[in-house]
Coordinates of C-alpha atoms in Angstrom, one line a residue:
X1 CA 109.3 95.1 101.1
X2 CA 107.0 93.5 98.9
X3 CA 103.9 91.1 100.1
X4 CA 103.8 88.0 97.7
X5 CA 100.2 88.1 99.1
X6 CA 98.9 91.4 98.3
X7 CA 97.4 91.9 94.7
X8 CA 98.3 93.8 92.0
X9 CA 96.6 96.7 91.8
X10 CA 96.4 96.8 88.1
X11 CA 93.4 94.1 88.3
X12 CA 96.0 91.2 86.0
X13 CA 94.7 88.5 89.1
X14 CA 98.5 88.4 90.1
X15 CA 100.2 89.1 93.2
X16 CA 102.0 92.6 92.9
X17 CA 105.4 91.3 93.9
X18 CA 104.5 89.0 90.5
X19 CA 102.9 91.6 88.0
X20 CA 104.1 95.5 88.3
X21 CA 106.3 95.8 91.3
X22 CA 109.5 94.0 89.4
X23 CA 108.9 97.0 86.5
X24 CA 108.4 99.7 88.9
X25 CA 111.0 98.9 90.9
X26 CA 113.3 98.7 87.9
X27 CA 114.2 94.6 88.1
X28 CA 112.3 94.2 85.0
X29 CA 111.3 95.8 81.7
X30 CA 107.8 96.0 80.5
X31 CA 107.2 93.4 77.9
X32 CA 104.1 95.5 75.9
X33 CA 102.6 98.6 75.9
X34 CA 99.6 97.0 78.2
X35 CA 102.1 95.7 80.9
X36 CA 103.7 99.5 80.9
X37 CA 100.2 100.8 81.2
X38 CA 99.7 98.6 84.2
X39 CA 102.7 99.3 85.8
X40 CA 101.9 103.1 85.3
X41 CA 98.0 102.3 86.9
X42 CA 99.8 100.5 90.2
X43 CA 102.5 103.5 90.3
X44 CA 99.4 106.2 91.0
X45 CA 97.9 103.9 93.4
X46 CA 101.4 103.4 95.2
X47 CA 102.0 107.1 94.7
X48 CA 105.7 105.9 92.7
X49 CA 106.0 109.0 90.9
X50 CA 109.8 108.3 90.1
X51 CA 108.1 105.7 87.9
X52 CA 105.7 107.5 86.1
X53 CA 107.9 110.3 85.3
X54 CA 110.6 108.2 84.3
X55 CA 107.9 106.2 82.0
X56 CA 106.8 109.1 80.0
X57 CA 108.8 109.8 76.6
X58 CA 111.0 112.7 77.0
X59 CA 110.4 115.3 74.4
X60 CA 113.6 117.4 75.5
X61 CA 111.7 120.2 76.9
X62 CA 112.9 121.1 81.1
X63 CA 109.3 120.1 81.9
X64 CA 107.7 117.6 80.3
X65 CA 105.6 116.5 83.4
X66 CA 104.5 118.2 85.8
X67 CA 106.2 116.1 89.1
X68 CA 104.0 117.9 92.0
X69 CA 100.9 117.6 90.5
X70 CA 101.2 114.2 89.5
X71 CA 102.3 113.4 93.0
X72 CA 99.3 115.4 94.4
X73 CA 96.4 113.4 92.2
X74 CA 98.1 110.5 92.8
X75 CA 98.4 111.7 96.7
X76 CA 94.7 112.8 97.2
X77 CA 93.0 110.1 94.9
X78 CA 91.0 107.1 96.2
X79 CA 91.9 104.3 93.5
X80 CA 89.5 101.9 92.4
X81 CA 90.7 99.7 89.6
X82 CA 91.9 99.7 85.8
X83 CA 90.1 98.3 82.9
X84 CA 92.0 97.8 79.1
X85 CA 89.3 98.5 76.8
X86 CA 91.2 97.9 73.9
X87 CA 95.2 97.7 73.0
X88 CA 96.3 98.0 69.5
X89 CA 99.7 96.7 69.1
X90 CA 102.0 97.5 71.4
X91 CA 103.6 93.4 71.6
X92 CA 107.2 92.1 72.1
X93 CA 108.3 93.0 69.0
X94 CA 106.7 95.9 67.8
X95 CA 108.1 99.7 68.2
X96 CA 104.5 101.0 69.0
X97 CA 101.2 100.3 70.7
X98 CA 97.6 101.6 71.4
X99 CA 95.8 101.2 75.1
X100 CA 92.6 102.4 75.5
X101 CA 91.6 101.9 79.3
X102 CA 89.6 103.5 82.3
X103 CA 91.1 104.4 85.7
X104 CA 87.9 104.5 88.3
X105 CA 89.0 107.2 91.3
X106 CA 88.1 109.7 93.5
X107 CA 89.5 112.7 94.9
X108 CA 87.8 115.8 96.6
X109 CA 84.8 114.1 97.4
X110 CA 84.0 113.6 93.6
X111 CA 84.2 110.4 91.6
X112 CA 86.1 110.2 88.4
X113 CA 86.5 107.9 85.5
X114 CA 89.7 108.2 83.3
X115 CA 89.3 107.2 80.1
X116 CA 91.9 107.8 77.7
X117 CA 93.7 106.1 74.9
X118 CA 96.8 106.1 75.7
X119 CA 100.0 106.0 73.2
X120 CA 103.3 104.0 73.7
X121 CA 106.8 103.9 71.7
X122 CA 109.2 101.3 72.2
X123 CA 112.9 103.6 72.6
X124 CA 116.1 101.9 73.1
X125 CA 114.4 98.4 74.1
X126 CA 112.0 100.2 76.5
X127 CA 107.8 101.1 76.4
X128 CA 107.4 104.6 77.1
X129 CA 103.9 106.6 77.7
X130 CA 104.1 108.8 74.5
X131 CA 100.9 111.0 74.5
X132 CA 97.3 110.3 75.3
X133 CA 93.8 111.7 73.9
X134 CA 91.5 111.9 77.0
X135 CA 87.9 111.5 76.7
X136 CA 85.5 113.4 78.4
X137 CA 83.5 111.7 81.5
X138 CA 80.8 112.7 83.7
X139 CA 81.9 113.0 87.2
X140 CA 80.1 111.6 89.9
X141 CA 79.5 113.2 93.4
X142 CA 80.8 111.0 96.4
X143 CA 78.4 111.8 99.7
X144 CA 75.7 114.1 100.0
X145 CA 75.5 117.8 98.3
X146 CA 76.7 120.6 100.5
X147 CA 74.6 123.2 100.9
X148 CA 75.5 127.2 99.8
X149 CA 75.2 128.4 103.3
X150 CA 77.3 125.7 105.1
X151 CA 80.9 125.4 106.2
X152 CA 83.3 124.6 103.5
X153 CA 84.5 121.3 103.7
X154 CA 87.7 122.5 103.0
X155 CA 88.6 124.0 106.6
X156 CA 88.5 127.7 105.5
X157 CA 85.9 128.3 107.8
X158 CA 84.0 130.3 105.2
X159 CA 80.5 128.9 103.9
X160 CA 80.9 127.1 100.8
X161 CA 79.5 129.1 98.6
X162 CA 82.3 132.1 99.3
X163 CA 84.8 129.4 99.3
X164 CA 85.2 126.4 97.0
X165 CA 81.2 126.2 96.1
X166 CA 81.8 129.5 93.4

């Protein structure tokens, strides 16, 4: 059930039942490559993995996305917002398009920025994520720095340095 009050994730200023919800859900198709991109940003943060899966360009090979781990980051991740940079076609009526944007989340205690530039084809009628070039970020620690000698956070029971801290 959708919430004609809660807002879109995707930071368009629209209520989600309004904005991404109608393409995730498969009542509507995306009408550019920004609106897929969107759609793909709310479907992490509403861990709709169906969606993002289904909104990648299939290259033929068995795997072409990993399911589990996509469901795991998109699982274990704190989402904060999404900000187009840049989009390079990618309108009603052309066959491919350019969006450059930033995904702000964290996960594991460490904060993250995103930043890719993402490619889309149009197949069939339909924007597909092609391929994307991601650019390198500097991740932020969330909370204080665990010390060497104290219990991982993890719940091994082993000191963090044995554990995750190597």
């Amino acid at each position: 059930m959708s919430d004609k009050n809660v807002m879109c994730p995707c930071g368009s200023g629209k209520a989600y039942s309004e904005c991404c919800e109608p393409i995730i859900k498969g009542t509507a198709l995306a009408k550019t490559a920004e609106e897929l991109m969107r759609a793909r940003y709310s479907a992490y943060e509403k861990h709709e993995i169906d969606f993002i899966v289904e909104s990648c360009e299939s290259t033929g090979t068995e795997k072409d996305i990993d399911y589990d781990a996509t469901k795991a980051w998109s699982e274990e991740s704190n989402w904060y917002g999404l900000k187009i940079l840049r989009t390079e076609k990618g309108g009603e009526n052309d066959t491919e398009g350019v969006v450059e944007f930033e995904a702000t989340y964290s996960r594991k205690g460490l904060k993250d920025v995103h930043h890719e530039t993402g490619y889309f084809k149009k197949i069939d009628g339909k924007w597909l994520y092609s391929t994307g070039n991601l650019k390198t970020t500097t991740v932020v620690r969330e909370g204080r720095k665990i010390g060497r000698n104290e219990p991982c956070p993890c719940g091994s029971g082993k000191k963090y340095k044995v554990c995750c801290g190597r």
